[in-house]
Amino acid sequence: MAAELPTDDFDALLTDSQRASRALGVAPAPQRHAAILAIAEAIEAASDDILAANAADLERGRGTGLAEGMLDRLLLDRERIAGLAAAARQLAELPDPIGEVLRQRTLPNGLDLTEVRVPFGVIGVIYEARPNVTVDLACIALGSGNAVVLRGGSAAEQTNAVLVEAMQGAIEAAGLPRASVQTIDRFGRDGAGRLMRARGLVDLLVPRGSAALIERVVTESTVPVIETGAGVVHAFVDRAAQLPMALEIVLNAKTQRTSVCNALETVLVHRDIADTAVPALAEALQQAGVTVHADGPLPGAARTEPLGESGWSTEHLSMDVAIGVVDDLDAAIEHINRYGTHHTDTIVTEDADAAGTFLAQVDSAVVMHNASTRFTDGGEFGFGAEVGISTQKSHARGPMGLTELTSTKWIVRGTGQVRA
Amino acid sequence: MAAELPTDDFDALLTDSQRASRALGVAPAPQRHAAILAIAEAIEAASDDILAANAADLERGRGTGLAEGMLDRLLLDRERIAGLAAAARQLAELPDPIGEVLRQRTLPNGLDLTEVRVPFGVIGVIYEARPNVTVDLACIALGSGNAVVLRGGSAAEQTNAVLVEAMQGAIEAAGLPRASVQTIDRFGRDGAGRLMRARGLVDLLVPRGSAALIERVVTESTVPVIETGAGVVHAFVDRAAQLPMALEIVLNAKTQRTSVCNALETVLVHRDIADTAVPALAEALQQAGVTVHADGPLPGAARTEPLGESGWSTEHLSMDVAIGVVDDLDAAIEHINRYGTHHTDTIVTEDADAAGTFLAQVDSAVVMHNASTRFTDGGEFGFGAEVGISTQKSHARGPMGLTELTSTKWIVRGTGQVRA
């Protein structure tokens, strides 16, 4: 497929994105919000076409043996389409981040320096077979004044094509360039690689998906990347924990939804309370249908399976959890910083000092005290939708919403000043 | 040289940096500031050793035919050492960025979310033969709670070794780990490459130097990178410019110092005033010893040389400038966004609307109105020293000081909340 296209079609597409980004960069917020609302309308109006394309993708997926979980992620129905439109309308209500003044100072020579928030320009996103991401990302990009170039999973190709077409019509009707939202799915596998090497045309690249995808993008890309996703998430049950609260938080973090990055992988228990807490935790988890893993016998002889191949670094994404006993708070922090992915980690304790040490020394995007790790989420944080959850420290850390898709610019206003 | 070292020495060094960064991350600001002041003392006390090492580097440099400009950058004397110590003392006076609260919100369920500024952890810097950078970077890193791993140019290797040794002693005397500041110069050329691949041990990499160095780091690194430096810098003389102000700004931006990234490369002149402005600008520049380049005959038949091999994208770093005539403001903006490096660009005009359009649409780290581009500088901006000037949009844009070497972290405080 890609071979039939002249090689410069790809650059032409990105140049269109760049031109669109310049228009978006000066478009007032009401116009960008109107485009988001128009997208909500357009998606509802195109429901029949979207469902037909989605049915075709699903049938192809069943034919190629896609797993049930993947098919469920791929599936759109009328309720899910209504949900997408509702999320878009909610995003259009959020305050506009563009133009916000971050720092201001006047130098002794009278020069006025102002740092303001500006859009990035063109943002590339490489993601897997979830058509809802297509709409979320388009709306977040418009909300932050950016053009977006999407590379969705091939399993959702027909669905995404219809969604993008509908959204482009809505954007155009709102007086903004169609190229504000583009897909490179028609360039096939080659497209992702070219996007990674489009330094100068693409300002930021966000991979959203499997660890293998993220690894590839980080290694190959010459465009700045924000890593998202992988979550080896911990709960530390301190010796000063209230056991009922610990049980509730651990059960919620593990079982409320298992296929997500903020779900729990490992429970660490303070040795001083291990004899009572470990059996109670293990039993509650097992009763809820969770398989408990450990690297040796656990206090109270709870039935356990061995750790997986990756040991304490395993991201289960399933009804499996590892339980370990640690000597003290420092050992818990050491374990988390060593085996975790710097995503989300929580301490359960009534000891304010222990909580303070944990919150300060655990080196993760989100650190929690007496709360379920499942709260690490753009929606829960009040960001509307989210681009993903950044697990790196550069640019953005934690859930990424509108603000996280902005850059800054220094504006210097003078009256003829020169440097002595 | 590198071949004689066991391969895991390098990882051991980075592990020491990571351990030091954890100590720095919880060290109070007064202790970090005391370490910076101790560095100032130690450098002054070690002046004789530093000058001896520097003399050896200079002699080797002359032997290998280093250019005069490079030798001057490499040179330390008593005055420059005093300047380094003074800059360190100034940095120790700046407010501490760590712990600053950026966003705070309480969710309906009572969860308290606070986004705070935290250190990155371990920052790697690859730079060329300027020993002053060694001290600046060590002090900026301490001021922002980070450990730093330095790879200086081989031409300054002996000077840097003495500087790092003196600084490590000072840091240790202040009760912080020696490994807060380390050099990998002893690993030779291999060290830079390993630093670029040290994802998980190094949190951020800043290349500071030639375009070739930056290109290599951006292409090879799997650690997040901030691009610094290259500056194809423009002044646009609008039809509503005051000609005397335009002359003063252009002359200052071009000639006040030529070897720096914020020096001027290209003057664009509005066609409506080209017949008077171009000859006046060309004559003033030529009288100041500047060679004027153009892509064809200029109004008033000013004597010109052709553009360089890279045309309008040439970064001269010398007493050369290009002059071009553009049809209007839009053409000027288009030219700058196309040929510039998104560093610093200025408009000279009395027309507030034209200035507003220029400031909004020129896509650069620093955009100016009626001011010399030479003001884009961490020192001028009040940042104390600077790590470099970021020309990318991710994480930091423009001069990088203490704040730009920080990340953030979300702290979530609950009372047992779980997700419904």
Coordinates of N, CA and C in Angstrom, one line a residue, chain A residues 22 25-26 103 105 107 109 111 113 115 118-122 199-200 203-204 214-215 218-227 245 248-249 252 256 262 337-338 342 358-372 374-377 380-383 392-399 403-404 406-420, chain B residues 22 25-26 103 105 107 109 111 113 115 118-122 199-200 203-204 214-215 218-227 245 248-249 252 256 262 337-338 342 358-372 374-377 380-383 392-399 403-404 406-420:
Chain A
R22 N -0.6 26.5 12.4 CA -0.4 27.9 12.5 C -1.7 28.6 12.6
G25 N -3.1 28.1 16.0 CA -2.3 28.8 17.0 C -2.8 30.2 17.2
V26 N -3.5 30.8 16.2 CA -4.0 32.1 16.4 C -5.6 32.1 16.4
R103 N 5.2 33.6 33.8 CA 6.1 34.4 34.5 C 6.2 35.8 33.9
R105 N 8.4 39.6 34.2 CA 9.3 40.5 35.0 C 9.8 41.6 34.1
L107 N 12.9 44.1 33.5 CA 14.3 44.3 33.8 C 14.7 45.8 34.2
N109 N 16.5 47.8 32.8 CA 16.6 48.6 31.6 C 15.2 48.9 31.0
L111 N 13.1 46.6 29.9 CA 12.6 45.5 29.0 C 11.5 44.7 29.8
L113 N 9.6 41.2 30.1 CA 9.6 39.8 29.7 C 8.4 39.1 30.2
E115 N 6.4 35.2 30.0 CA 6.4 33.8 29.5 C 4.9 33.4 29.4
V118 N 1.8 28.6 24.9 CA 1.4 28.5 23.5 C 1.2 27.0 23.1
P119 N 0.5 26.8 22.0 CA 0.4 25.4 21.5 C 1.8 24.8 21.1
F120 N 1.9 23.5 21.1 CA 3.1 22.9 20.5 C 3.3 23.1 19.1
G121 N 2.2 22.9 18.3 CA 2.2 23.0 16.9 C 1.6 21.7 16.3
V122 N 2.5 20.7 15.9 CA 2.0 19.5 15.4 C 2.3 18.4 16.4
R199 N 11.5 15.1 12.4 CA 11.9 16.3 13.2 C 11.8 17.6 12.4
G200 N 11.3 18.6 13.0 CA 11.1 19.8 12.2 C 9.7 20.0 11.7
D203 N 6.3 18.3 16.4 CA 7.0 18.9 17.5 C 7.0 18.0 18.7
L204 N 6.1 17.0 18.8 CA 6.0 16.1 19.9 C 5.4 14.8 19.5
I214 N 6.2 1.4 22.9 CA 6.9 2.6 23.5 C 8.4 2.5 23.4
E215 N 8.9 1.3 23.6 CA 10.3 1.0 23.5 C 10.8 1.4 22.1
V218 N 10.8 5.3 21.6 CA 11.8 5.9 22.4 C 13.2 5.7 21.7
T219 N 13.4 4.5 21.2 CA 14.7 4.2 20.6 C 14.9 4.8 19.2
E220 N 13.8 4.8 18.4 CA 13.9 5.3 17.0 C 13.7 6.8 16.8
S221 N 12.9 7.4 17.6 CA 12.4 8.7 17.3 C 13.5 9.8 17.5
T222 N 13.5 10.7 16.5 CA 14.3 11.9 16.6 C 13.5 13.1 17.0
V223 N 12.2 12.9 17.0 CA 11.2 13.9 17.5 C 11.1 13.7 19.0
P224 N 11.0 14.8 19.8 CA 10.9 14.6 21.3 C 9.6 13.7 21.6
V225 N 9.8 12.8 22.5 CA 8.8 11.8 22.9 C 8.4 12.0 24.3
I226 N 7.1 11.7 24.6 CA 6.7 11.5 26.0 C 6.2 10.1 26.1
E227 N 7.0 9.4 27.0 CA 6.6 8.0 27.3 C 5.4 8.0 28.2
M245 N -8.9 -0.3 56.1 CA -8.6 0.6 55.0 C -7.7 0.0 54.0
E248 N -9.5 -2.4 51.8 CA -10.3 -1.8 50.9 C -9.6 -1.2 49.7
I249 N -8.5 -0.5 50.1 CA -7.6 0.1 49.0 C -7.0 -0.9 48.1
N252 N -9.6 -2.5 45.9 CA -10.1 -1.6 44.8 C -9.0 -1.4 43.8
Q256 N -10.8 -3.4 40.7 CA -11.9 -2.6 40.2 C -11.9 -2.6 38.6
N262 N -3.1 1.9 35.9 CA -3.0 2.3 37.3 C -3.6 1.2 38.3
N337 N 11.3 2.1 44.1 CA 12.1 2.9 43.2 C 12.9 2.0 42.3
R338 N 13.2 0.7 42.8 CA 14.0 -0.2 42.0 C 13.1 -1.0 41.0
H342 N 7.6 4.1 38.1 CA 7.5 5.5 38.3 C 6.1 6.1 37.9
F358 N 7.5 8.8 52.6 CA 7.1 8.0 51.4 C 6.8 9.0 50.2
L359 N 6.0 10.0 50.5 CA 5.5 10.9 49.4 C 6.8 11.6 48.8
A360 N 7.7 11.9 49.7 CA 8.9 12.7 49.3 C 9.9 11.8 48.5
Q361 N 10.0 10.5 49.0 CA 11.2 9.7 48.4 C 10.8 8.7 47.4
V362 N 9.5 8.4 47.2 CA 9.1 7.5 46.1 C 9.1 8.4 44.9
D363 N 9.9 7.9 43.9 CA 10.2 8.7 42.7 C 9.2 8.4 41.6
S364 N 7.9 8.7 41.8 CA 6.9 8.4 40.8 C 6.1 9.6 40.4
A365 N 5.4 9.5 39.3 CA 4.6 10.6 38.8 C 3.5 11.0 39.8
V366 N 2.9 9.9 40.4 CA 1.8 10.2 41.4 C 2.1 9.4 42.6
V367 N 2.2 10.0 43.7 CA 2.4 9.3 45.0 C 1.2 9.6 45.9
M368 N 0.7 8.6 46.6 CA -0.5 8.7 47.3 C -0.4 8.3 48.7
H369 N -1.3 8.8 49.6 CA -1.4 8.4 51.0 C -2.9 8.1 51.2
N370 N -3.1 6.9 51.6 CA -4.5 6.4 52.0 C -5.5 6.6 50.9
A371 N -5.1 6.2 49.6 CA -6.0 6.3 48.5 C -5.7 5.2 47.5
S372 N -6.7 4.9 46.7 CA -6.5 3.8 45.7 C -5.8 4.4 44.5
R374 N -6.1 3.7 41.6 CA -7.0 3.8 40.4 C -7.4 5.3 40.2
F375 N -7.1 6.2 41.1 CA -7.4 7.6 40.8 C -6.5 8.3 39.9
T376 N -5.3 7.7 39.5 CA -4.4 8.3 38.6 C -5.0 8.2 37.2
D377 N -5.7 9.3 36.8 CA -6.5 9.3 35.6 C -6.9 10.7 35.2
E380 N -10.5 11.6 36.3 CA -10.6 11.7 37.8 C -9.9 13.0 38.2
F381 N -8.8 13.4 37.6 CA -8.1 14.6 38.0 C -8.8 15.9 37.5
G382 N -9.8 15.7 36.7 CA -10.6 16.9 36.2 C -10.0 17.5 34.9
F383 N -9.3 16.7 34.2 CA -8.7 17.1 32.9 C -9.6 16.9 31.7
Q392 N 7.6 9.7 32.4 CA 8.9 10.3 32.4 C 8.9 11.6 33.1
K393 N 10.0 12.2 33.3 CA 10.1 13.4 34.1 C 10.2 14.7 33.3
S394 N 10.4 14.5 32.0 CA 10.6 15.6 31.1 C 9.3 16.1 30.6
H395 N 9.0 17.4 30.6 CA 7.9 18.1 30.1 C 6.6 17.9 30.9
A396 N 6.1 16.6 31.0 CA 4.8 16.4 31.7 C 5.0 15.1 32.5
R397 N 4.4 15.1 33.6 CA 4.5 13.9 34.5 C 3.1 13.6 35.0
G398 N 2.6 12.3 34.9 CA 1.3 12.0 35.3 C 0.3 12.1 34.2
P399 N -1.0 12.2 34.5 CA -2.1 12.3 33.5 C -1.8 13.6 32.6
T403 N -3.3 21.2 29.3 CA -2.1 22.0 29.7 C -0.8 21.2 29.3
E404 N -0.9 19.9 29.4 CA 0.3 19.1 29.1 C 0.7 19.1 27.6
T406 N 0.8 21.8 25.8 CA 1.3 23.2 25.5 C 2.8 23.3 25.7
S407 N 3.3 24.3 25.0 CA 4.7 24.7 25.2 C 4.6 26.2 25.7
T408 N 5.7 26.8 25.8 CA 5.8 28.2 26.2 C 6.6 29.1 25.3
K409 N 6.5 30.3 25.4 CA 7.3 31.3 24.6 C 7.5 32.5 25.4
W410 N 8.7 33.1 25.3 CA 9.0 34.3 26.0 C 8.8 35.5 25.0
I411 N 8.0 36.5 25.5 CA 7.7 37.7 24.7 C 8.4 38.8 25.4
V412 N 9.3 39.5 24.6 CA 10.1 40.6 25.2 C 9.7 41.8 24.5
R413 N 9.2 42.8 25.3 CA 8.8 44.1 24.7 C 9.7 45.2 25.2
G414 N 10.3 45.9 24.2 CA 11.2 47.0 24.5 C 10.9 48.3 23.8
T415 N 11.8 49.2 24.0 CA 11.6 50.6 23.4 C 13.0 50.9 22.7
G416 N 13.6 49.9 22.2 CA 14.9 50.1 21.5 C 16.1 49.7 22.3
Q417 N 15.9 48.9 23.4 CA 17.1 48.5 24.2 C 18.1 47.7 23.4
V418 N 19.4 48.0 23.7 CA 20.5 47.2 23.2 C 21.4 46.7 24.3
R419 N 22.2 45.7 24.1 CA 23.0 45.2 25.2 C 24.3 45.9 25.3
A420 N 24.7 46.3 26.5 CA 25.9 47.1 26.7 C 27.1 46.2 26.6
Chain B
R22 N 19.2 11.1 45.1 CA 18.1 10.8 46.1 C 18.4 11.6 47.4
G25 N 17.7 15.2 46.7 CA 16.2 15.4 46.5 C 15.5 15.7 47.8
V26 N 16.2 15.3 49.0 CA 15.6 15.6 50.3 C 16.4 16.5 51.1
R103 N -0.1 23.4 41.1 CA -1.6 23.3 41.0 C -2.1 22.6 42.2
R105 N -5.9 21.0 43.9 CA -7.4 20.9 43.8 C -7.9 19.8 44.8
L107 N -10.9 17.1 45.2 CA -11.9 16.5 44.5 C -13.2 16.4 45.3
N109 N -14.8 13.9 46.3 CA -14.7 12.8 47.3 C -13.7 13.1 48.4
L111 N -10.4 13.9 48.1 CA -9.0 13.7 47.8 C -8.4 15.0 47.5
L113 N -5.3 16.9 45.7 CA -4.3 16.7 44.7 C -3.4 18.0 44.7
E115 N 0.2 19.4 42.9 CA 1.4 19.2 41.9 C 2.5 20.1 42.4
V118 N 9.8 19.1 41.7 CA 10.8 18.2 42.3 C 12.0 18.2 41.4
P119 N 13.1 17.8 41.9 CA 14.3 17.7 41.0 C 14.1 16.6 39.9
F120 N 14.8 16.7 38.9 CA 14.8 15.6 37.9 C 15.4 14.3 38.4
G121 N 16.5 14.4 39.1 CA 17.3 13.3 39.5 C 18.7 13.4 39.1
V122 N 19.0 12.7 37.9 CA 20.3 12.7 37.4 C 20.3 13.4 36.0
R199 N 19.2 5.1 29.7 CA 17.8 5.3 30.1 C 17.5 4.5 31.4
G200 N 16.8 5.2 32.4 CA 16.6 4.6 33.6 C 17.6 5.0 34.7
D203 N 18.1 10.9 33.8 CA 16.7 11.4 33.6 C 16.6 12.4 32.5
L204 N 17.7 13.1 32.2 CA 17.6 14.2 31.2 C 19.0 14.4 30.6
I214 N 24.8 18.2 18.7 CA 23.4 18.2 19.0 C 22.7 17.2 18.2
E215 N 23.0 17.2 16.9 CA 22.4 16.2 15.9 C 22.7 14.8 16.4
V218 N 20.6 13.9 19.6 CA 19.2 13.8 19.3 C 18.9 12.5 18.6
T219 N 19.8 12.1 17.7 CA 19.6 10.9 16.9 C 19.8 9.6 17.8
E220 N 20.9 9.6 18.6 CA 21.3 8.4 19.3 C 20.6 8.2 20.6
S221 N 20.3 9.3 21.3 CA 19.9 9.2 22.7 C 18.6 8.5 22.9
T222 N 18.5 7.6 23.9 CA 17.2 7.0 24.3 C 16.8 7.7 25.6
V223 N 17.6 8.6 26.2 CA 17.3 9.4 27.3 C 16.6 10.7 26.8
P224 N 15.6 11.2 27.5 CA 15.0 12.5 27.0 C 16.1 13.6 26.9
V225 N 16.0 14.3 25.7 CA 17.0 15.3 25.4 C 16.4 16.7 25.3
I226 N 17.1 17.7 25.7 CA 16.7 19.0 25.4 C 17.8 19.6 24.5
E227 N 17.3 20.0 23.3 CA 18.2 20.6 22.3 C 18.5 22.0 22.7
M245 N 16.5 53.6 15.5 CA 16.4 52.5 16.4 C 16.7 51.2 15.7
E248 N 20.5 50.9 15.4 CA 21.1 50.6 16.7 C 20.9 49.1 17.1
I249 N 19.7 48.6 16.9 CA 19.4 47.2 17.3 C 20.1 46.2 16.4
N252 N 23.9 46.3 17.3 CA 24.1 45.6 18.5 C 24.0 44.1 18.4
Q256 N 27.9 43.1 18.8 CA 28.3 43.2 20.2 C 29.1 42.0 20.7
N262 N 22.8 34.0 20.2 CA 21.8 35.0 20.1 C 22.2 36.2 19.2
N337 N 10.0 31.6 10.1 CA 9.5 30.3 10.5 C 10.1 29.2 9.6
R338 N 10.5 29.5 8.3 CA 11.0 28.5 7.4 C 12.5 28.4 7.6
H342 N 14.2 28.8 15.4 CA 13.2 29.0 16.5 C 13.9 29.4 17.8
F358 N 3.5 39.7 14.8 CA 4.8 39.1 14.7 C 5.1 38.3 16.0
L359 N 4.8 38.8 17.2 CA 5.0 38.1 18.4 C 4.2 36.9 18.5
A360 N 3.0 36.9 18.0 CA 2.1 35.7 18.0 C 2.5 34.7 17.0
Q361 N 2.9 35.1 15.8 CA 3.0 34.1 14.8 C 4.4 33.6 14.5
V362 N 5.4 34.3 15.0 CA 6.8 33.8 14.8 C 7.0 32.7 15.9
D363 N 7.3 31.5 15.4 CA 7.3 30.3 16.3 C 8.7 30.1 16.9
S364 N 9.1 31.0 17.8 CA 10.5 30.9 18.4 C 10.4 31.0 19.9
A365 N 11.5 30.5 20.5 CA 11.6 30.5 22.0 C 11.4 31.9 22.5
V366 N 12.1 32.8 21.9 CA 12.0 34.2 22.4 C 11.6 35.1 21.2
V367 N 10.6 35.9 21.3 CA 10.2 36.8 20.2 C 10.2 38.2 20.9
M368 N 10.7 39.2 20.1 CA 11.0 40.5 20.7 C 10.4 41.6 19.8
H369 N 10.1 42.7 20.5 CA 9.6 43.9 19.8 C 10.6 45.1 20.3
N370 N 11.2 45.7 19.3 CA 12.1 46.8 19.6 C 13.2 46.5 20.6
A371 N 13.8 45.4 20.5 CA 14.9 45.1 21.4 C 16.0 44.2 20.7
S372 N 17.2 44.3 21.2 CA 18.3 43.5 20.6 C 18.2 42.0 21.0
R374 N 20.4 40.0 21.5 CA 21.4 39.6 22.5 C 20.9 39.5 23.9
F375 N 19.7 39.9 24.1 CA 19.1 39.8 25.5 C 18.7 38.4 25.8
T376 N 18.6 37.5 24.9 CA 18.2 36.1 25.1 C 19.4 35.4 25.8
D377 N 19.3 35.4 27.1 CA 20.5 34.9 27.9 C 20.0 34.7 29.4
E380 N 20.9 37.6 31.6 CA 20.1 38.8 31.4 C 18.6 38.6 31.9
F381 N 18.1 37.4 31.8 CA 16.8 37.1 32.2 C 16.7 37.0 33.8
G382 N 17.8 37.0 34.4 CA 17.8 37.0 35.9 C 17.8 35.6 36.5
F383 N 18.3 34.6 35.6 CA 18.3 33.2 36.0 C 19.7 32.9 36.7
Q392 N 13.8 23.8 21.5 CA 12.7 22.9 21.2 C 11.6 23.3 22.1
K393 N 10.4 22.7 21.9 CA 9.2 23.1 22.6 C 8.8 22.2 23.7
S394 N 9.5 21.1 23.9 CA 9.2 20.2 24.9 C 10.0 20.5 26.2
H395 N 9.3 20.5 27.3 CA 9.8 20.7 28.6 C 10.2 22.2 28.9
A396 N 11.2 22.7 28.2 CA 11.7 24.1 28.5 C 12.0 24.7 27.2
R397 N 11.7 26.0 27.1 CA 12.0 26.8 25.9 C 12.6 28.1 26.2
G398 N 13.7 28.4 25.6 CA 14.5 29.6 25.8 C 15.6 29.3 26.9
P399 N 16.1 30.4 27.5 CA 17.2 30.2 28.5 C 16.7 29.2 29.6
T403 N 14.8 26.6 37.4 CA 13.4 26.0 37.2 C 13.3 25.0 36.1
E404 N 14.1 25.3 35.0 CA 14.0 24.4 33.9 C 14.7 23.1 34.1
T406 N 13.9 21.3 36.7 CA 13.0 20.6 37.6 C 11.9 19.8 36.9
S407 N 11.4 18.8 37.5 CA 10.2 18.0 37.0 C 9.1 18.3 38.0
T408 N 8.1 17.6 37.9 CA 6.9 17.8 38.9 C 6.5 16.4 39.4
K409 N 5.6 16.4 40.4 CA 5.1 15.2 40.9 C 3.7 15.5 41.5
W410 N 2.8 14.6 41.3 CA 1.5 14.8 41.9 C 1.4 14.1 43.3
I411 N 1.0 14.8 44.3 CA 0.9 14.2 45.7 C -0.6 14.1 46.0
V412 N -1.1 12.9 46.2 CA -2.5 12.7 46.5 C -2.7 12.3 47.9
R413 N -3.5 13.1 48.7 CA -3.7 12.8 50.1 C -5.1 12.4 50.3
G414 N -5.4 11.2 50.9 CA -6.7 10.7 51.1 C -7.0 10.3 52.5
T415 N -8.2 9.8 52.7 CA -8.6 9.2 54.0 C -9.2 7.8 53.8
G416 N -8.6 7.1 52.8 CA -9.2 5.8 52.5 C -10.0 5.7 51.2
Q417 N -10.0 6.8 50.4 CA -10.9 6.8 49.2 C -10.5 5.6 48.2
V418 N -11.6 5.1 47.7 CA -11.4 4.1 46.6 C -12.3 4.5 45.4
R419 N -12.1 3.9 44.2 CA -12.8 4.4 43.1 C -14.0 3.5 42.9
A420 N -15.1 4.2 42.6 CA -16.4 3.5 42.5 C -16.5 2.8 41.1

